[in-house]
Amino acid sequence: MIDDGTGLLTIGELARATGLTVRTIRYWSDEGALPPVTRSTGGYRLYDAASVARLELIRTLRELGLGLEDVRKVLAGETTVAEVAAAHVAALDAQIRSLKVTRAVLSTVARRGSTAEEMTLMNKLARLSAAERSRILEEFVEETFRGLDTADPLIRERMRGTTANLPDEPTPEQVDAWVELAELLEDREFRARMRQAAEFNAADRGHDTPDGASLWFARRLVQLGAEARERGVAPESAEAGQVLRDLLGNADPAQVLERLKSTTNDKVARYRELLGIVNGHGAVAAHREEFAWVVAALQARTAG
């Protein structure tokens, strides 16, 4: 306190009273957050007791991460502490979400041993908006069914309703799954397989085929295949032949085998699993074993 009876403080005295550095106080003062009450005859900035309280508020707001512009607005009464805090919380939430995506991407990069180019692609894919992810899926489905108006309507609608709802705070597993899914959607072999399956579906449907027949057949296949595997029925056995008759009826086994091969590809199964992981449902069962058993049983009867 200067010895002139005014009770005013120099910057040095203010620093000692608050524990802040002279440099910090001078900077805040220069930026207009802590204007001096007056100046001494020698030109030194002087502050009063209210300045001490003002300085403590500035320090608190700065420690909470607020910029000096927001601090000045609070001190000038242009906004309230509550309003600034609410806005800052929203900004922090966005920053936290971004950091979690960054962490998930880096975890995937570390696990995969990715190159710099792969890391760049992963980061770009992970930060796509929900609309951008939907567009990628929509374009894939459109290409799969383009011109195939006779394909099972329920299959088409299910595919068109497919989403990749990567959450705002994805786990490393979800980021990894989305990156793998995006890569898979660009895979020419996978796209060709899906298109072939759609073409087979459209070709097999007659005017009297009920909607959803394809889904019914798939569910029936999984059921009978699972039961046969549980009983230990060998695909080449006579009992397996009866299972196929129950499943296929009068259908041509060779044609069914050709169609199943288009949908039992590992990449097709992986597509279903990845969608489940991205959407937070875990790896949705692709029933690889059940389909493989039926394919093996058909192959045993169509070989040669």
PDB file of C-alpha atoms in Angstrom:
ATOM      1  CA  MET A   1       0.000   0.000   0.000  1.00  0.00           C
ATOM      2  CA  ILE A   2       1.427   3.342  -0.955  1.00  0.00           C
ATOM      3  CA  ASP A   3       2.027   5.616   1.980  1.00  0.00           C
ATOM      4  CA  ASP A   4      -0.181   8.546   0.970  1.00  0.00           C
ATOM      5  CA  GLY A   5      -3.228   7.819   3.092  1.00  0.00           C
ATOM      6  CA  THR A   6      -5.346   6.802   0.102  1.00  0.00           C
ATOM      7  CA  GLY A   7      -5.279   3.033   0.785  1.00  0.00           C
ATOM      8  CA  LEU A   8      -4.443   2.384  -2.887  1.00  0.00           C
ATOM      9  CA  LEU A   9      -2.212  -0.478  -4.068  1.00  0.00           C
ATOM     10  CA  THR A  10       0.488  -0.640  -6.675  1.00  0.00           C
ATOM     11  CA  ILE A  11       0.683  -3.643  -9.042  1.00  0.00           C
ATOM     12  CA  GLY A  12       3.486  -5.082  -6.910  1.00  0.00           C
ATOM     13  CA  GLU A  13       1.408  -4.810  -3.750  1.00  0.00           C
ATOM     14  CA  LEU A  14      -1.625  -6.266  -5.571  1.00  0.00           C
ATOM     15  CA  ALA A  15       0.534  -9.180  -6.701  1.00  0.00           C
ATOM     16  CA  ARG A  16       1.701  -9.879  -3.161  1.00  0.00           C
ATOM     17  CA  ALA A  17      -1.875  -9.671  -1.863  1.00  0.00           C
ATOM     18  CA  THR A  18      -3.277 -12.140  -4.409  1.00  0.00           C
ATOM     19  CA  GLY A  19      -0.338 -14.414  -5.176  1.00  0.00           C
ATOM     20  CA  LEU A  20      -0.488 -13.546  -8.874  1.00  0.00           C
ATOM     21  CA  THR A  21       2.528 -12.345 -10.812  1.00  0.00           C
ATOM     22  CA  VAL A  22       3.039  -8.700 -11.669  1.00  0.00           C
ATOM     23  CA  ARG A  23       3.293  -9.705 -15.326  1.00  0.00           C
ATOM     24  CA  THR A  24      -0.140 -11.414 -15.277  1.00  0.00           C
ATOM     25  CA  ILE A  25      -1.849  -8.513 -13.519  1.00  0.00           C
ATOM     26  CA  ARG A  26      -0.260  -6.012 -15.901  1.00  0.00           C
ATOM     27  CA  TYR A  27      -1.432  -8.083 -18.904  1.00  0.00           C
ATOM     28  CA  TRP A  28      -5.025  -8.275 -17.624  1.00  0.00           C
ATOM     29  CA  SER A  29      -4.935  -4.575 -16.909  1.00  0.00           C
ATOM     30  CA  ASP A  30      -3.600  -3.801 -20.405  1.00  0.00           C
ATOM     31  CA  GLU A  31      -6.417  -5.921 -21.898  1.00  0.00           C
ATOM     32  CA  GLY A  32      -9.028  -3.831 -20.073  1.00  0.00           C
ATOM     33  CA  ALA A  33     -10.174  -6.496 -17.599  1.00  0.00           C
ATOM     34  CA  LEU A  34      -8.638  -4.723 -14.597  1.00  0.00           C
ATOM     35  CA  PRO A  35      -8.390  -0.984 -15.260  1.00  0.00           C
ATOM     36  CA  PRO A  36      -6.500   1.015 -12.604  1.00  0.00           C
ATOM     37  CA  VAL A  37      -8.458   3.294 -10.316  1.00  0.00           C
ATOM     38  CA  THR A  38      -5.943   6.070 -10.929  1.00  0.00           C
ATOM     39  CA  ARG A  39      -2.257   6.633 -11.441  1.00  0.00           C
ATOM     40  CA  SER A  40       0.376   8.006  -9.121  1.00  0.00           C
ATOM     41  CA  THR A  41       2.240  11.220  -9.821  1.00  0.00           C
ATOM     42  CA  GLY A  42       4.994   9.035 -11.194  1.00  0.00           C
ATOM     43  CA  GLY A  43       2.572   7.365 -13.631  1.00  0.00           C
ATOM     44  CA  TYR A  44       2.231   4.041 -11.791  1.00  0.00           C
ATOM     45  CA  ARG A  45      -1.119   2.249 -11.905  1.00  0.00           C
ATOM     46  CA  LEU A  46      -3.000   2.180  -8.597  1.00  0.00           C
ATOM     47  CA  TYR A  47      -5.800  -0.123  -7.450  1.00  0.00           C
ATOM     48  CA  ASP A  48      -8.263  -0.183  -4.535  1.00  0.00           C
ATOM     49  CA  ALA A  49      -9.884  -2.906  -2.399  1.00  0.00           C
ATOM     50  CA  ALA A  50     -12.591  -3.449  -5.036  1.00  0.00           C
ATOM     51  CA  SER A  51      -9.815  -4.176  -7.526  1.00  0.00           C
ATOM     52  CA  VAL A  52      -8.682  -7.047  -5.311  1.00  0.00           C
ATOM     53  CA  ALA A  53     -12.149  -8.614  -5.439  1.00  0.00           C
ATOM     54  CA  ARG A  54     -12.343  -7.961  -9.190  1.00  0.00           C
ATOM     55  CA  LEU A  55      -8.945  -9.605  -9.639  1.00  0.00           C
ATOM     56  CA  GLU A  56     -10.053 -12.701  -7.731  1.00  0.00           C
ATOM     57  CA  LEU A  57     -13.100 -13.019 -10.025  1.00  0.00           C
ATOM     58  CA  ILE A  58     -10.903 -12.652 -13.094  1.00  0.00           C
ATOM     59  CA  ARG A  59      -8.563 -15.335 -11.807  1.00  0.00           C
ATOM     60  CA  THR A  60     -11.452 -17.710 -11.111  1.00  0.00           C
ATOM     61  CA  LEU A  61     -13.001 -17.214 -14.549  1.00  0.00           C
ATOM     62  CA  ARG A  62      -9.642 -17.647 -16.270  1.00  0.00           C
ATOM     63  CA  GLU A  63      -8.891 -20.820 -14.292  1.00  0.00           C
ATOM     64  CA  LEU A  64     -12.230 -22.178 -15.529  1.00  0.00           C
ATOM     65  CA  GLY A  65     -11.036 -21.604 -19.075  1.00  0.00           C
ATOM     66  CA  LEU A  66     -12.953 -18.456 -20.060  1.00  0.00           C
ATOM     67  CA  GLY A  67     -11.321 -16.058 -22.496  1.00  0.00           C
ATOM     68  CA  LEU A  68     -10.659 -12.457 -21.595  1.00  0.00           C
ATOM     69  CA  GLU A  69     -13.449 -11.259 -23.891  1.00  0.00           C
ATOM     70  CA  ASP A  70     -16.001 -13.234 -21.877  1.00  0.00           C
ATOM     71  CA  VAL A  71     -14.385 -12.061 -18.660  1.00  0.00           C
ATOM     72  CA  ARG A  72     -14.736  -8.427 -19.755  1.00  0.00           C
ATOM     73  CA  LYS A  73     -18.413  -8.957 -20.617  1.00  0.00           C
ATOM     74  CA  VAL A  74     -19.106 -10.400 -17.159  1.00  0.00           C
ATOM     75  CA  LEU A  75     -17.273  -7.562 -15.423  1.00  0.00           C
ATOM     76  CA  ALA A  76     -19.064  -4.967 -17.574  1.00  0.00           C
ATOM     77  CA  GLY A  77     -22.467  -6.471 -16.781  1.00  0.00           C
ATOM     78  CA  GLU A  78     -23.101  -7.336 -20.439  1.00  0.00           C
ATOM     79  CA  THR A  79     -23.711 -10.953 -19.483  1.00  0.00           C
ATOM     80  CA  THR A  80     -23.977 -13.019 -16.318  1.00  0.00           C
ATOM     81  CA  VAL A  81     -21.627 -15.585 -14.904  1.00  0.00           C
ATOM     82  CA  ALA A  82     -24.382 -18.195 -15.316  1.00  0.00           C
ATOM     83  CA  GLU A  83     -24.846 -17.412 -19.011  1.00  0.00           C
ATOM     84  CA  VAL A  84     -21.128 -17.530 -19.706  1.00  0.00           C
ATOM     85  CA  ALA A  85     -20.794 -20.750 -17.720  1.00  0.00           C
ATOM     86  CA  ALA A  86     -23.601 -22.416 -19.701  1.00  0.00           C
ATOM     87  CA  ALA A  87     -21.983 -21.447 -23.006  1.00  0.00           C
ATOM     88  CA  HIS A  88     -18.623 -22.647 -21.762  1.00  0.00           C
ATOM     89  CA  VAL A  89     -20.087 -25.987 -20.689  1.00  0.00           C
ATOM     90  CA  ALA A  90     -21.473 -26.491 -24.203  1.00  0.00           C
ATOM     91  CA  ALA A  91     -18.079 -25.658 -25.695  1.00  0.00           C
ATOM     92  CA  LEU A  92     -16.341 -28.030 -23.295  1.00  0.00           C
ATOM     93  CA  ASP A  93     -18.812 -30.804 -24.140  1.00  0.00           C
ATOM     94  CA  ALA A  94     -17.978 -30.404 -27.821  1.00  0.00           C
ATOM     95  CA  GLN A  95     -14.274 -30.395 -27.024  1.00  0.00           C
ATOM     96  CA  ILE A  96     -14.603 -33.513 -24.881  1.00  0.00           C
ATOM     97  CA  ARG A  97     -16.491 -35.321 -27.657  1.00  0.00           C
ATOM     98  CA  SER A  98     -13.785 -34.328 -30.116  1.00  0.00           C
ATOM     99  CA  LEU A  99     -11.070 -35.545 -27.758  1.00  0.00           C
ATOM    100  CA  LYS A 100     -12.835 -38.879 -27.321  1.00  0.00           C
ATOM    101  CA  VAL A 101     -12.997 -39.331 -31.084  1.00  0.00           C
ATOM    102  CA  THR A 102      -9.316 -38.420 -31.268  1.00  0.00           C
ATOM    103  CA  ARG A 103      -8.490 -40.960 -28.572  1.00  0.00           C
ATOM    104  CA  ALA A 104     -10.535 -43.647 -30.325  1.00  0.00           C
ATOM    105  CA  VAL A 105      -8.811 -42.951 -33.654  1.00  0.00           C
ATOM    106  CA  LEU A 106      -5.354 -43.051 -32.071  1.00  0.00           C
ATOM    107  CA  SER A 107      -6.224 -46.312 -30.283  1.00  0.00           C
ATOM    108  CA  THR A 108      -7.228 -47.825 -33.633  1.00  0.00           C
ATOM    109  CA  VAL A 109      -4.063 -46.514 -35.300  1.00  0.00           C
ATOM    110  CA  ALA A 110      -1.906 -47.999 -32.531  1.00  0.00           C
ATOM    111  CA  ARG A 111      -3.679 -51.350 -32.668  1.00  0.00           C
ATOM    112  CA  ARG A 112      -3.510 -51.592 -36.457  1.00  0.00           C
ATOM    113  CA  GLY A 113       0.006 -50.216 -36.768  1.00  0.00           C
ATOM    114  CA  SER A 114      -1.346 -47.810 -39.365  1.00  0.00           C
ATOM    115  CA  THR A 115       0.662 -45.555 -41.653  1.00  0.00           C
ATOM    116  CA  ALA A 116       0.326 -41.764 -41.639  1.00  0.00           C
ATOM    117  CA  GLU A 117      -1.914 -41.955 -44.730  1.00  0.00           C
ATOM    118  CA  GLU A 118      -4.177 -44.556 -43.100  1.00  0.00           C
ATOM    119  CA  MET A 119      -4.362 -42.468 -39.927  1.00  0.00           C
ATOM    120  CA  THR A 120      -5.445 -39.433 -41.957  1.00  0.00           C
ATOM    121  CA  LEU A 121      -8.203 -41.452 -43.622  1.00  0.00           C
ATOM    122  CA  MET A 122      -9.383 -42.920 -40.303  1.00  0.00           C
ATOM    123  CA  ASN A 123      -9.561 -39.480 -38.721  1.00  0.00           C
ATOM    124  CA  LYS A 124     -11.577 -38.144 -41.675  1.00  0.00           C
ATOM    125  CA  LEU A 125     -13.982 -41.095 -41.591  1.00  0.00           C
ATOM    126  CA  ALA A 126     -14.428 -40.915 -37.808  1.00  0.00           C
ATOM    127  CA  ARG A 127     -15.388 -37.218 -37.978  1.00  0.00           C
ATOM    128  CA  LEU A 128     -17.995 -37.529 -40.721  1.00  0.00           C
ATOM    129  CA  SER A 129     -21.396 -36.193 -39.746  1.00  0.00           C
ATOM    130  CA  ALA A 130     -24.400 -38.484 -39.358  1.00  0.00           C
ATOM    131  CA  ALA A 131     -25.737 -37.132 -42.671  1.00  0.00           C
ATOM    132  CA  GLU A 132     -22.461 -37.923 -44.435  1.00  0.00           C
ATOM    133  CA  ARG A 133     -22.403 -41.468 -43.047  1.00  0.00           C
ATOM    134  CA  SER A 134     -26.022 -41.957 -44.139  1.00  0.00           C
ATOM    135  CA  ARG A 135     -25.179 -40.733 -47.627  1.00  0.00           C
ATOM    136  CA  ILE A 136     -22.415 -43.348 -47.950  1.00  0.00           C
ATOM    137  CA  LEU A 137     -24.813 -46.139 -46.976  1.00  0.00           C
ATOM    138  CA  GLU A 138     -27.632 -44.809 -49.161  1.00  0.00           C
ATOM    139  CA  GLU A 139     -25.404 -44.723 -52.222  1.00  0.00           C
ATOM    140  CA  PHE A 140     -24.262 -48.292 -51.544  1.00  0.00           C
ATOM    141  CA  VAL A 141     -27.837 -49.590 -51.205  1.00  0.00           C
ATOM    142  CA  GLU A 142     -28.966 -47.661 -54.283  1.00  0.00           C
ATOM    143  CA  GLU A 143     -26.215 -49.258 -56.341  1.00  0.00           C
ATOM    144  CA  THR A 144     -27.081 -52.710 -54.962  1.00  0.00           C
ATOM    145  CA  PHE A 145     -30.760 -52.547 -55.994  1.00  0.00           C
ATOM    146  CA  ARG A 146     -30.647 -50.198 -58.986  1.00  0.00           C
ATOM    147  CA  GLY A 147     -33.066 -51.459 -61.643  1.00  0.00           C
ATOM    148  CA  LEU A 148     -34.137 -54.505 -59.614  1.00  0.00           C
ATOM    149  CA  ASP A 149     -37.774 -53.571 -59.029  1.00  0.00           C
ATOM    150  CA  THR A 150     -38.834 -57.190 -58.439  1.00  0.00           C
ATOM    151  CA  ALA A 151     -36.467 -57.727 -55.498  1.00  0.00           C
ATOM    152  CA  ASP A 152     -38.196 -58.538 -52.217  1.00  0.00           C
ATOM    153  CA  PRO A 153     -39.651 -55.187 -50.992  1.00  0.00           C
ATOM    154  CA  LEU A 154     -38.952 -55.997 -47.362  1.00  0.00           C
ATOM    155  CA  ILE A 155     -35.298 -56.699 -48.121  1.00  0.00           C
ATOM    156  CA  ARG A 156     -34.995 -53.426 -50.028  1.00  0.00           C
ATOM    157  CA  GLU A 157     -36.660 -51.417 -47.275  1.00  0.00           C
ATOM    158  CA  ARG A 158     -34.540 -53.013 -44.570  1.00  0.00           C
ATOM    159  CA  MET A 159     -31.389 -52.192 -46.501  1.00  0.00           C
ATOM    160  CA  ARG A 160     -32.542 -48.635 -47.185  1.00  0.00           C
ATOM    161  CA  GLY A 161     -33.308 -48.199 -43.494  1.00  0.00           C
ATOM    162  CA  THR A 162     -29.809 -49.254 -42.543  1.00  0.00           C
ATOM    163  CA  THR A 163     -27.990 -46.648 -40.479  1.00  0.00           C
ATOM    164  CA  ALA A 164     -24.525 -46.218 -39.027  1.00  0.00           C
ATOM    165  CA  ASN A 165     -25.324 -44.296 -35.858  1.00  0.00           C
ATOM    166  CA  LEU A 166     -21.827 -43.669 -34.581  1.00  0.00           C
ATOM    167  CA  PRO A 167     -22.409 -41.882 -31.242  1.00  0.00           C
ATOM    168  CA  ASP A 168     -20.925 -38.505 -30.322  1.00  0.00           C
ATOM    169  CA  GLU A 169     -18.650 -40.325 -27.892  1.00  0.00           C
ATOM    170  CA  PRO A 170     -17.714 -43.533 -29.718  1.00  0.00           C
ATOM    171  CA  THR A 171     -15.637 -46.281 -28.195  1.00  0.00           C
ATOM    172  CA  PRO A 172     -12.391 -47.285 -29.932  1.00  0.00           C
ATOM    173  CA  GLU A 173     -14.189 -50.471 -31.009  1.00  0.00           C
ATOM    174  CA  GLN A 174     -16.971 -48.442 -32.676  1.00  0.00           C
ATOM    175  CA  VAL A 175     -14.515 -46.169 -34.483  1.00  0.00           C
ATOM    176  CA  ASP A 176     -12.567 -49.223 -35.623  1.00  0.00           C
ATOM    177  CA  ALA A 177     -15.788 -50.880 -36.835  1.00  0.00           C
ATOM    178  CA  TRP A 178     -16.955 -47.755 -38.709  1.00  0.00           C
ATOM    179  CA  VAL A 179     -13.578 -47.349 -40.430  1.00  0.00           C
ATOM    180  CA  GLU A 180     -13.618 -51.030 -41.429  1.00  0.00           C
ATOM    181  CA  LEU A 181     -17.240 -50.715 -42.592  1.00  0.00           C
ATOM    182  CA  ALA A 182     -16.473 -47.619 -44.699  1.00  0.00           C
ATOM    183  CA  GLU A 183     -13.540 -49.461 -46.256  1.00  0.00           C
ATOM    184  CA  LEU A 184     -15.742 -52.480 -46.928  1.00  0.00           C
ATOM    185  CA  LEU A 185     -18.379 -50.364 -48.664  1.00  0.00           C
ATOM    186  CA  GLU A 186     -15.678 -49.295 -51.142  1.00  0.00           C
ATOM    187  CA  ASP A 187     -14.536 -52.888 -51.726  1.00  0.00           C
ATOM    188  CA  ARG A 188     -15.362 -53.898 -55.314  1.00  0.00           C
ATOM    189  CA  GLU A 189     -15.624 -57.616 -54.522  1.00  0.00           C
ATOM    190  CA  PHE A 190     -18.034 -56.979 -51.671  1.00  0.00           C
ATOM    191  CA  ARG A 191     -20.193 -54.631 -53.762  1.00  0.00           C
ATOM    192  CA  ALA A 192     -20.273 -57.203 -56.562  1.00  0.00           C
ATOM    193  CA  ARG A 193     -21.340 -59.930 -54.120  1.00  0.00           C
ATOM    194  CA  MET A 194     -24.159 -57.810 -52.733  1.00  0.00           C
ATOM    195  CA  ARG A 195     -25.307 -56.875 -56.225  1.00  0.00           C
ATOM    196  CA  GLN A 196     -25.286 -60.538 -57.282  1.00  0.00           C
ATOM    197  CA  ALA A 197     -27.348 -61.499 -54.226  1.00  0.00           C
ATOM    198  CA  ALA A 198     -29.881 -58.759 -55.084  1.00  0.00           C
ATOM    199  CA  GLU A 199     -30.057 -59.948 -58.700  1.00  0.00           C
ATOM    200  CA  PHE A 200     -30.688 -63.539 -57.600  1.00  0.00           C
ATOM    201  CA  ASN A 201     -33.401 -62.317 -55.236  1.00  0.00           C
ATOM    202  CA  ALA A 202     -35.107 -60.342 -57.995  1.00  0.00           C
ATOM    203  CA  ALA A 203     -34.870 -63.225 -60.480  1.00  0.00           C
ATOM    204  CA  ASP A 204     -36.379 -65.770 -58.071  1.00  0.00           C
ATOM    205  CA  ARG A 205     -39.499 -63.768 -57.258  1.00  0.00           C
ATOM    206  CA  GLY A 206     -42.761 -64.437 -59.048  1.00  0.00           C
ATOM    207  CA  HIS A 207     -45.928 -62.359 -59.098  1.00  0.00           C
ATOM    208  CA  ASP A 208     -47.420 -64.438 -56.285  1.00  0.00           C
ATOM    209  CA  THR A 209     -44.303 -64.458 -54.061  1.00  0.00           C
ATOM    210  CA  PRO A 210     -45.249 -62.843 -50.744  1.00  0.00           C
ATOM    211  CA  ASP A 211     -43.215 -59.936 -49.429  1.00  0.00           C
ATOM    212  CA  GLY A 212     -40.661 -61.100 -46.897  1.00  0.00           C
ATOM    213  CA  ALA A 213     -40.333 -64.621 -48.308  1.00  0.00           C
ATOM    214  CA  SER A 214     -36.570 -64.154 -48.513  1.00  0.00           C
ATOM    215  CA  LEU A 215     -36.382 -63.284 -44.829  1.00  0.00           C
ATOM    216  CA  TRP A 216     -38.557 -66.260 -43.944  1.00  0.00           C
ATOM    217  CA  PHE A 217     -36.251 -68.586 -45.877  1.00  0.00           C
ATOM    218  CA  ALA A 218     -33.159 -67.171 -44.151  1.00  0.00           C
ATOM    219  CA  ARG A 219     -34.715 -67.598 -40.703  1.00  0.00           C
ATOM    220  CA  ARG A 220     -35.786 -71.143 -41.577  1.00  0.00           C
ATOM    221  CA  LEU A 221     -32.287 -71.939 -42.829  1.00  0.00           C
ATOM    222  CA  VAL A 222     -30.699 -70.682 -39.603  1.00  0.00           C
ATOM    223  CA  GLN A 223     -33.177 -72.674 -37.502  1.00  0.00           C
ATOM    224  CA  LEU A 224     -32.734 -75.980 -39.337  1.00  0.00           C
ATOM    225  CA  GLY A 225     -28.992 -75.526 -39.706  1.00  0.00           C
ATOM    226  CA  ALA A 226     -28.596 -74.812 -35.989  1.00  0.00           C
ATOM    227  CA  GLU A 227     -30.701 -77.823 -35.013  1.00  0.00           C
ATOM    228  CA  ALA A 228     -28.720 -80.106 -37.323  1.00  0.00           C
ATOM    229  CA  ARG A 229     -25.421 -78.869 -35.920  1.00  0.00           C
ATOM    230  CA  GLU A 230     -26.647 -79.336 -32.350  1.00  0.00           C
ATOM    231  CA  ARG A 231     -27.565 -82.945 -33.157  1.00  0.00           C
ATOM    232  CA  GLY A 232     -24.170 -83.489 -34.748  1.00  0.00           C
ATOM    233  CA  VAL A 233     -25.628 -84.253 -38.192  1.00  0.00           C
ATOM    234  CA  ALA A 234     -22.869 -84.493 -40.792  1.00  0.00           C
ATOM    235  CA  PRO A 235     -23.543 -82.420 -43.946  1.00  0.00           C
ATOM    236  CA  GLU A 236     -22.945 -85.451 -46.191  1.00  0.00           C
ATOM    237  CA  SER A 237     -25.222 -87.798 -44.218  1.00  0.00           C
ATOM    238  CA  ALA A 238     -28.644 -89.098 -45.219  1.00  0.00           C
ATOM    239  CA  GLU A 239     -30.200 -87.195 -42.310  1.00  0.00           C
ATOM    240  CA  ALA A 240     -28.772 -83.974 -43.750  1.00  0.00           C
ATOM    241  CA  GLY A 241     -30.619 -84.768 -46.981  1.00  0.00           C
ATOM    242  CA  GLN A 242     -33.889 -84.773 -45.078  1.00  0.00           C
ATOM    243  CA  VAL A 243     -33.030 -81.422 -43.488  1.00  0.00           C
ATOM    244  CA  LEU A 244     -32.457 -79.988 -46.974  1.00  0.00           C
ATOM    245  CA  ARG A 245     -35.774 -81.360 -48.218  1.00  0.00           C
ATOM    246  CA  ASP A 246     -37.535 -79.720 -45.280  1.00  0.00           C
ATOM    247  CA  LEU A 247     -35.797 -76.465 -46.126  1.00  0.00           C
ATOM    248  CA  LEU A 248     -35.927 -76.414 -49.923  1.00  0.00           C
ATOM    249  CA  GLY A 249     -39.031 -78.359 -50.842  1.00  0.00           C
ATOM    250  CA  ASN A 250     -38.982 -78.721 -54.623  1.00  0.00           C
ATOM    251  CA  ALA A 251     -36.332 -76.059 -55.232  1.00  0.00           C
ATOM    252  CA  ASP A 252     -33.281 -76.982 -57.286  1.00  0.00           C
ATOM    253  CA  PRO A 253     -30.379 -77.616 -54.843  1.00  0.00           C
ATOM    254  CA  ALA A 254     -27.812 -76.424 -57.393  1.00  0.00           C
ATOM    255  CA  GLN A 255     -29.579 -73.100 -57.835  1.00  0.00           C
ATOM    256  CA  VAL A 256     -29.973 -72.636 -54.078  1.00  0.00           C
ATOM    257  CA  LEU A 257     -26.273 -73.421 -53.597  1.00  0.00           C
ATOM    258  CA  GLU A 258     -25.298 -70.807 -56.184  1.00  0.00           C
ATOM    259  CA  ARG A 259     -27.422 -68.195 -54.429  1.00  0.00           C
ATOM    260  CA  LEU A 260     -26.209 -69.057 -50.953  1.00  0.00           C
ATOM    261  CA  LYS A 261     -22.600 -68.739 -52.037  1.00  0.00           C
ATOM    262  CA  SER A 262     -23.312 -65.113 -52.924  1.00  0.00           C
ATOM    263  CA  THR A 263     -24.547 -64.369 -49.399  1.00  0.00           C
ATOM    264  CA  THR A 264     -22.306 -66.583 -47.250  1.00  0.00           C
ATOM    265  CA  ASN A 265     -19.147 -64.736 -48.237  1.00  0.00           C
ATOM    266  CA  ASP A 266     -17.086 -63.670 -45.203  1.00  0.00           C
ATOM    267  CA  LYS A 267     -17.284 -60.021 -46.256  1.00  0.00           C
ATOM    268  CA  VAL A 268     -21.080 -60.132 -46.396  1.00  0.00           C
ATOM    269  CA  ALA A 269     -21.192 -61.625 -42.898  1.00  0.00           C
ATOM    270  CA  ARG A 270     -18.694 -59.062 -41.672  1.00  0.00           C
ATOM    271  CA  TYR A 271     -20.892 -56.261 -43.048  1.00  0.00           C
ATOM    272  CA  ARG A 272     -23.719 -57.330 -40.733  1.00  0.00           C
ATOM    273  CA  GLU A 273     -21.399 -57.664 -37.754  1.00  0.00           C
ATOM    274  CA  LEU A 274     -19.840 -54.238 -38.258  1.00  0.00           C
ATOM    275  CA  LEU A 275     -23.205 -52.491 -38.491  1.00  0.00           C
ATOM    276  CA  GLY A 276     -24.155 -53.981 -35.133  1.00  0.00           C
ATOM    277  CA  ILE A 277     -20.940 -52.768 -33.490  1.00  0.00           C
ATOM    278  CA  VAL A 278     -21.167 -49.235 -34.927  1.00  0.00           C
ATOM    279  CA  ASN A 279     -24.789 -48.898 -33.793  1.00  0.00           C
ATOM    280  CA  GLY A 280     -23.926 -50.048 -30.277  1.00  0.00           C
ATOM    281  CA  HIS A 281     -25.644 -53.444 -30.465  1.00  0.00           C
ATOM    282  CA  GLY A 282     -22.461 -55.476 -30.399  1.00  0.00           C
ATOM    283  CA  ALA A 283     -21.484 -57.850 -33.182  1.00  0.00           C
ATOM    284  CA  VAL A 284     -24.849 -58.989 -34.582  1.00  0.00           C
ATOM    285  CA  ALA A 285     -24.848 -62.720 -35.224  1.00  0.00           C
ATOM    286  CA  ALA A 286     -24.150 -63.441 -38.893  1.00  0.00           C
ATOM    287  CA  HIS A 287     -24.936 -67.157 -38.404  1.00  0.00           C
ATOM    288  CA  ARG A 288     -21.807 -68.142 -40.302  1.00  0.00           C
ATOM    289  CA  GLU A 289     -21.846 -71.712 -38.968  1.00  0.00           C
ATOM    290  CA  GLU A 290     -25.484 -72.385 -39.876  1.00  0.00           C
ATOM    291  CA  PHE A 291     -25.080 -71.075 -43.420  1.00  0.00           C
ATOM    292  CA  ALA A 292     -21.802 -72.959 -43.811  1.00  0.00           C
ATOM    293  CA  TRP A 293     -23.481 -76.230 -42.748  1.00  0.00           C
ATOM    294  CA  VAL A 294     -26.274 -75.841 -45.311  1.00  0.00           C
ATOM    295  CA  VAL A 295     -23.765 -74.928 -48.043  1.00  0.00           C
ATOM    296  CA  ALA A 296     -21.679 -77.992 -47.187  1.00  0.00           C
ATOM    297  CA  ALA A 297     -24.767 -80.207 -47.262  1.00  0.00           C
ATOM    298  CA  LEU A 298     -25.751 -78.830 -50.676  1.00  0.00           C
ATOM    299  CA  GLN A 299     -22.221 -79.224 -52.006  1.00  0.00           C
ATOM    300  CA  ALA A 300     -22.218 -82.863 -50.900  1.00  0.00           C
ATOM    301  CA  ARG A 301     -25.275 -83.458 -53.121  1.00  0.00           C
ATOM    302  CA  THR A 302     -24.322 -81.382 -56.144  1.00  0.00           C
ATOM    303  CA  ALA A 303     -20.638 -82.306 -56.463  1.00  0.00           C
ATOM    304  CA  GLY A 304     -19.744 -83.820 -59.795  1.00  0.00           C
TER     305      GLY A 304
END
